[in-house]
Amino acid sequence: MADDGVNTKVEAVSKATTETIELRTEDGGVFDVDKPVAMEFLILKSFYEDEGRVFDKTSIRLPNVKQLELSKVIEYCTRALEFGAKSAAAAGDKDAERMVRQEREGFEAEFVDELSNEMLKELILAVNFLDIKEMLDFLIRSVANRIRNRSVAYVRQFFDIENDFTPQEEDQIHQENAWAFEGVDAD
Amino acid sequence: MEELAMLRQLVGQLQELLELYGSRPPHPLQPLYPLPLSQLHSQQHNRWCFLNVDDGSTDDYYSLIMAAGKSGSLKMLEPYKPPPAKKLRKERTRGKSSRTANSVEVMEQQIWKDFPEDLFEAVIARLPIATFFRFRSVCQKWNDLLNSQSFSQYCAQVPQGNPWFYTITHENVNSGAMYDPSLKKWHHPSISSLPNKIIILPVASAGGLVCFLDIGHRNFYVCNPLSQSFKELPARSVKVWSRVAVGMTLNGNSTIEGYKILWVGCDGEFEVYDSVKNSWTRPGNMPSSIKLPLSLNFRSQAVSSDGTLHFMRSAPEGIVSYDMATGVWKQDIIPAPLHLTDHTLAECGGRIMLVGLLTKNAATCVCIWELQKMTLLWKEVDRMPNIWCLEFYGKHVRMTCLGNKGLLMLSLRSKQMNRLVTYNVSSREWLKVPGCVVPRGRKRQWIACGTAFHPCLTAVA
């Protein structure tokens, strides 16, 4: 997030009466979302800003998002804005910056730990649709982390990918890239 | 609990589908070229939405507002027409995972079925380098990703971390050993893309590519140490093969926009190679204000900062710089610190640094200086921890510095000693490097020379 964005967000979050938008999910969930959080969803932001629409309390239906996902998205984005504000406040103080960073890492680790693979995927699709760059990046990284120390066989099973190599082809590829396998235990 | 409810919901939807179509769901379409993510996603999900609704009115799915008096569809959610797409994956036989099997198992396997292709690429682009190479054996598509334009773009978006180090060890003069400082691991590629009949040494790097010069100073080669991308540059126009200093810069932010390589000799002759035109040019002459011959410090790799190359020289001591954009040479006279040996230039965030050995009364230490731009003097800013320096006491030590941007690798050698250390200029952290041992070998190699490079899977020479 750019520094300007963070500053305006700090202002917005600290206002006692924050404007809210009502978001409805496709499975009937209704959420009152703080405007700063909702503006993190670029799909909403461009809807208001690019189209030059006036922000009034309208109800918006999100056809591709379910309530479970939206609640998680709101949770993450709200915390992300808070961390952004804390980070900006700590600017220049290396120790304070480190503390905020660690706090954020702790939150993110907990957040993603609780997600099943399926939930993680559903969240990615929802966040992709809502166009929330930072959260998408975080979720994509989380998937990569879940498979990075696994074996090739595990990855195939995880994504349900068929092995379309002949045994000879597979051998050759393994040979060419043998250096990457050194010191790695099977699974 | 929630998961089970969701699973049940999904099973219900699938069963509906089967009833509706009487066969298994079609494969998701896989467009050939990268699409704006939001469009791609809404196309994928339209299928599911359609099944859920009784009235089947598709207008609802394209409008986002349900406010009184307002209607109409948004630009971004207009009905999306998928471009003609090829089926990229082979039809999978589902004999094993039949519908009669445990529905929970089937669901587990189905999780990633509707995951868009480009998001897969985004995930893979985020894997550690070595992991990517391991996973090339997963399937044909993953193996071919190095040739994919869209994958290239995802790789370019991943924030750059620490550089890797490409080293020539005294036993493996023909193939390099690579060090990953993030995981503290040495890698020994079995297949080298470099010609193995001649000895070539790395002299510069930019954007994930390494520039090599053969030991006779004749020909240049450019290579991505991670992929097989390799190119021999056209011959230079000079016939005298004297020693040259080499610098390399990118035209833009990545190798996609091309790169330039400059060589300069002690007699002030220089040439610039442009990868876009694939040719060498002589942009002009060195200004007469720069004293010749240039006693270039060949052990110091040229530093590239903001499109300018900096070379160390002596007699007089200082730095000569070349601006790649304007083609202008500049000289700064800077006295070197006393008792200095084996020194090289480095750079970090715009600061010009000097790394070298300081030897006073049999005590040797590795020191770091920063150039004070106002006074053009070197100011000492850091030293290697004393405990480590004690090892060198009374010994004749030689130091080679690999890499010169942000993270440096220092190879310190004496008759009985071979130490490898990394130094992070901005965090001022000194770290020991595990010894370089070839697989199934036991002897620690010593590093003859090398360079840092940013590991970039898709950089093309």
JSON list of N, CA and C in Angstrom, two decimals, chain B residues 155-185:
[
{"chain": "B", "resi": 155, "resn": "CYS", "atom": "N", "xyz": [6.84, -14.28, -12.60]},
{"chain": "B", "resi": 155, "resn": "CYS", "atom": "CA", "xyz": [8.16, -14.33, -11.97]},
{"chain": "B", "resi": 155, "resn": "CYS", "atom": "C", "xyz": [8.69, -12.92, -11.77]},
{"chain": "B", "resi": 156, "resn": "ALA", "atom": "N", "xyz": [8.44, -12.05, -12.77]},
{"chain": "B", "resi": 156, "resn": "ALA", "atom": "CA", "xyz": [8.95, -10.69, -12.68]},
{"chain": "B", "resi": 156, "resn": "ALA", "atom": "C", "xyz": [8.28, -9.92, -11.54]},
{"chain": "B", "resi": 157, "resn": "GLN", "atom": "N", "xyz": [7.05, -10.35, -11.16]},
{"chain": "B", "resi": 157, "resn": "GLN", "atom": "CA", "xyz": [6.33, -9.64, -10.11]},
{"chain": "B", "resi": 157, "resn": "GLN", "atom": "C", "xyz": [6.77, -10.05, -8.71]},
{"chain": "B", "resi": 158, "resn": "VAL", "atom": "N", "xyz": [7.44, -11.18, -8.60]},
{"chain": "B", "resi": 158, "resn": "VAL", "atom": "CA", "xyz": [7.85, -11.64, -7.27]},
{"chain": "B", "resi": 158, "resn": "VAL", "atom": "C", "xyz": [8.96, -10.73, -6.77]},
{"chain": "B", "resi": 159, "resn": "PRO", "atom": "N", "xyz": [8.84, -10.18, -5.56]},
{"chain": "B", "resi": 159, "resn": "PRO", "atom": "CA", "xyz": [9.87, -9.26, -5.09]},
{"chain": "B", "resi": 159, "resn": "PRO", "atom": "C", "xyz": [11.22, -9.97, -4.98]},
{"chain": "B", "resi": 160, "resn": "GLN", "atom": "N", "xyz": [12.27, -9.26, -5.39]},
{"chain": "B", "resi": 160, "resn": "GLN", "atom": "CA", "xyz": [13.59, -9.88, -5.39]},
{"chain": "B", "resi": 160, "resn": "GLN", "atom": "C", "xyz": [14.13, -10.00, -3.98]},
{"chain": "B", "resi": 161, "resn": "GLY", "atom": "N", "xyz": [14.63, -11.16, -3.67]},
{"chain": "B", "resi": 161, "resn": "GLY", "atom": "CA", "xyz": [15.23, -11.35, -2.35]},
{"chain": "B", "resi": 161, "resn": "GLY", "atom": "C", "xyz": [16.73, -11.27, -2.48]},
{"chain": "B", "resi": 162, "resn": "ASN", "atom": "N", "xyz": [17.39, -12.12, -1.73]},
{"chain": "B", "resi": 162, "resn": "ASN", "atom": "CA", "xyz": [18.85, -12.13, -1.80]},
{"chain": "B", "resi": 162, "resn": "ASN", "atom": "C", "xyz": [19.33, -12.63, -3.15]},
{"chain": "B", "resi": 163, "resn": "PRO", "atom": "N", "xyz": [20.47, -12.14, -3.61]},
{"chain": "B", "resi": 163, "resn": "PRO", "atom": "CA", "xyz": [21.04, -12.71, -4.82]},
{"chain": "B", "resi": 163, "resn": "PRO", "atom": "C", "xyz": [21.64, -14.07, -4.52]},
{"chain": "B", "resi": 164, "resn": "TRP", "atom": "N", "xyz": [21.88, -14.85, -5.54]},
{"chain": "B", "resi": 164, "resn": "TRP", "atom": "CA", "xyz": [22.65, -16.08, -5.40]},
{"chain": "B", "resi": 164, "resn": "TRP", "atom": "C", "xyz": [24.08, -15.76, -5.84]},
{"chain": "B", "resi": 165, "resn": "PHE", "atom": "N", "xyz": [24.99, -16.69, -5.56]},
{"chain": "B", "resi": 165, "resn": "PHE", "atom": "CA", "xyz": [26.35, -16.49, -5.99]},
{"chain": "B", "resi": 165, "resn": "PHE", "atom": "C", "xyz": [26.76, -17.61, -6.94]},
{"chain": "B", "resi": 166, "resn": "TYR", "atom": "N", "xyz": [27.28, -17.21, -8.08]},
{"chain": "B", "resi": 166, "resn": "TYR", "atom": "CA", "xyz": [27.77, -18.19, -9.04]},
{"chain": "B", "resi": 166, "resn": "TYR", "atom": "C", "xyz": [29.28, -18.21, -8.91]},
{"chain": "B", "resi": 167, "resn": "THR", "atom": "N", "xyz": [29.84, -19.37, -8.56]},
{"chain": "B", "resi": 167, "resn": "THR", "atom": "CA", "xyz": [31.27, -19.39, -8.27]},
{"chain": "B", "resi": 167, "resn": "THR", "atom": "C", "xyz": [32.00, -20.41, -9.13]},
{"chain": "B", "resi": 168, "resn": "ILE", "atom": "N", "xyz": [33.25, -20.11, -9.41]},
{"chain": "B", "resi": 168, "resn": "ILE", "atom": "CA", "xyz": [34.13, -21.07, -10.07]},
{"chain": "B", "resi": 168, "resn": "ILE", "atom": "C", "xyz": [35.06, -21.57, -8.98]},
{"chain": "B", "resi": 169, "resn": "THR", "atom": "N", "xyz": [35.03, -22.86, -8.75]},
{"chain": "B", "resi": 169, "resn": "THR", "atom": "CA", "xyz": [35.90, -23.40, -7.71]},
{"chain": "B", "resi": 169, "resn": "THR", "atom": "C", "xyz": [37.15, -23.98, -8.35]},
{"chain": "B", "resi": 170, "resn": "HIS", "atom": "N", "xyz": [38.15, -24.14, -7.57]},
{"chain": "B", "resi": 170, "resn": "HIS", "atom": "CA", "xyz": [39.44, -24.52, -8.16]},
{"chain": "B", "resi": 170, "resn": "HIS", "atom": "C", "xyz": [39.41, -25.90, -8.78]},
{"chain": "B", "resi": 171, "resn": "GLU", "atom": "N", "xyz": [38.46, -26.74, -8.35]},
{"chain": "B", "resi": 171, "resn": "GLU", "atom": "CA", "xyz": [38.40, -28.07, -8.95]},
{"chain": "B", "resi": 171, "resn": "GLU", "atom": "C", "xyz": [37.41, -28.16, -10.10]},
{"chain": "B", "resi": 172, "resn": "ASN", "atom": "N", "xyz": [36.44, -27.25, -10.11]},
{"chain": "B", "resi": 172, "resn": "ASN", "atom": "CA", "xyz": [35.43, -27.30, -11.16]},
{"chain": "B", "resi": 172, "resn": "ASN", "atom": "C", "xyz": [35.53, -26.08, -12.02]},
{"chain": "B", "resi": 173, "resn": "VAL", "atom": "N", "xyz": [36.60, -25.97, -12.75]},
{"chain": "B", "resi": 173, "resn": "VAL", "atom": "CA", "xyz": [36.77, -24.73, -13.50]},
{"chain": "B", "resi": 173, "resn": "VAL", "atom": "C", "xyz": [35.77, -24.63, -14.64]},
{"chain": "B", "resi": 174, "resn": "ASN", "atom": "N", "xyz": [35.20, -25.75, -15.02]},
{"chain": "B", "resi": 174, "resn": "ASN", "atom": "CA", "xyz": [34.29, -25.71, -16.16]},
{"chain": "B", "resi": 174, "resn": "ASN", "atom": "C", "xyz": [32.83, -25.61, -15.80]},
{"chain": "B", "resi": 175, "resn": "SER", "atom": "N", "xyz": [32.48, -25.93, -14.58]},
{"chain": "B", "resi": 175, "resn": "SER", "atom": "CA", "xyz": [31.08, -25.77, -14.21]},
{"chain": "B", "resi": 175, "resn": "SER", "atom": "C", "xyz": [31.05, -25.03, -12.89]},
{"chain": "B", "resi": 176, "resn": "GLY", "atom": "N", "xyz": [30.01, -24.30, -12.68]},
{"chain": "B", "resi": 176, "resn": "GLY", "atom": "CA", "xyz": [29.97, -23.47, -11.49]},
{"chain": "B", "resi": 176, "resn": "GLY", "atom": "C", "xyz": [29.28, -24.15, -10.33]},
{"chain": "B", "resi": 177, "resn": "ALA", "atom": "N", "xyz": [29.53, -23.66, -9.14]},
{"chain": "B", "resi": 177, "resn": "ALA", "atom": "CA", "xyz": [28.77, -24.06, -7.97]},
{"chain": "B", "resi": 177, "resn": "ALA", "atom": "C", "xyz": [27.98, -22.82, -7.56]},
{"chain": "B", "resi": 178, "resn": "MET", "atom": "N", "xyz": [26.71, -23.01, -7.23]},
{"chain": "B", "resi": 178, "resn": "MET", "atom": "CA", "xyz": [25.89, -21.84, -6.88]},
{"chain": "B", "resi": 178, "resn": "MET", "atom": "C", "xyz": [25.54, -21.87, -5.41]},
{"chain": "B", "resi": 179, "resn": "TYR", "atom": "N", "xyz": [25.57, -20.69, -4.79]},
{"chain": "B", "resi": 179, "resn": "TYR", "atom": "CA", "xyz": [25.25, -20.63, -3.37]},
{"chain": "B", "resi": 179, "resn": "TYR", "atom": "C", "xyz": [23.98, -19.80, -3.18]},
{"chain": "B", "resi": 180, "resn": "ASP", "atom": "N", "xyz": [23.04, -20.36, -2.40]},
{"chain": "B", "resi": 180, "resn": "ASP", "atom": "CA", "xyz": [21.80, -19.66, -2.07]},
{"chain": "B", "resi": 180, "resn": "ASP", "atom": "C", "xyz": [21.91, -19.19, -0.63]},
{"chain": "B", "resi": 181, "resn": "PRO", "atom": "N", "xyz": [22.12, -17.88, -0.39]},
{"chain": "B", "resi": 181, "resn": "PRO", "atom": "CA", "xyz": [22.33, -17.42, 0.97]},
{"chain": "B", "resi": 181, "resn": "PRO", "atom": "C", "xyz": [21.07, -17.45, 1.83]},
{"chain": "B", "resi": 182, "resn": "SER", "atom": "N", "xyz": [19.87, -17.47, 1.19]},
{"chain": "B", "resi": 182, "resn": "SER", "atom": "CA", "xyz": [18.65, -17.51, 1.99]},
{"chain": "B", "resi": 182, "resn": "SER", "atom": "C", "xyz": [18.50, -18.85, 2.69]},
{"chain": "B", "resi": 183, "resn": "LEU", "atom": "N", "xyz": [18.81, -19.93, 1.96]},
{"chain": "B", "resi": 183, "resn": "LEU", "atom": "CA", "xyz": [18.69, -21.26, 2.55]},
{"chain": "B", "resi": 183, "resn": "LEU", "atom": "C", "xyz": [20.05, -21.81, 2.97]},
{"chain": "B", "resi": 184, "resn": "LYS", "atom": "N", "xyz": [21.09, -21.04, 2.73]},
{"chain": "B", "resi": 184, "resn": "LYS", "atom": "CA", "xyz": [22.46, -21.44, 3.05]},
{"chain": "B", "resi": 184, "resn": "LYS", "atom": "C", "xyz": [22.81, -22.80, 2.42]},
{"chain": "B", "resi": 185, "resn": "LYS", "atom": "N", "xyz": [22.49, -22.90, 1.14]},
{"chain": "B", "resi": 185, "resn": "LYS", "atom": "CA", "xyz": [22.75, -24.18, 0.48]},
{"chain": "B", "resi": 185, "resn": "LYS", "atom": "C", "xyz": [23.59, -23.97, -0.77]}
]
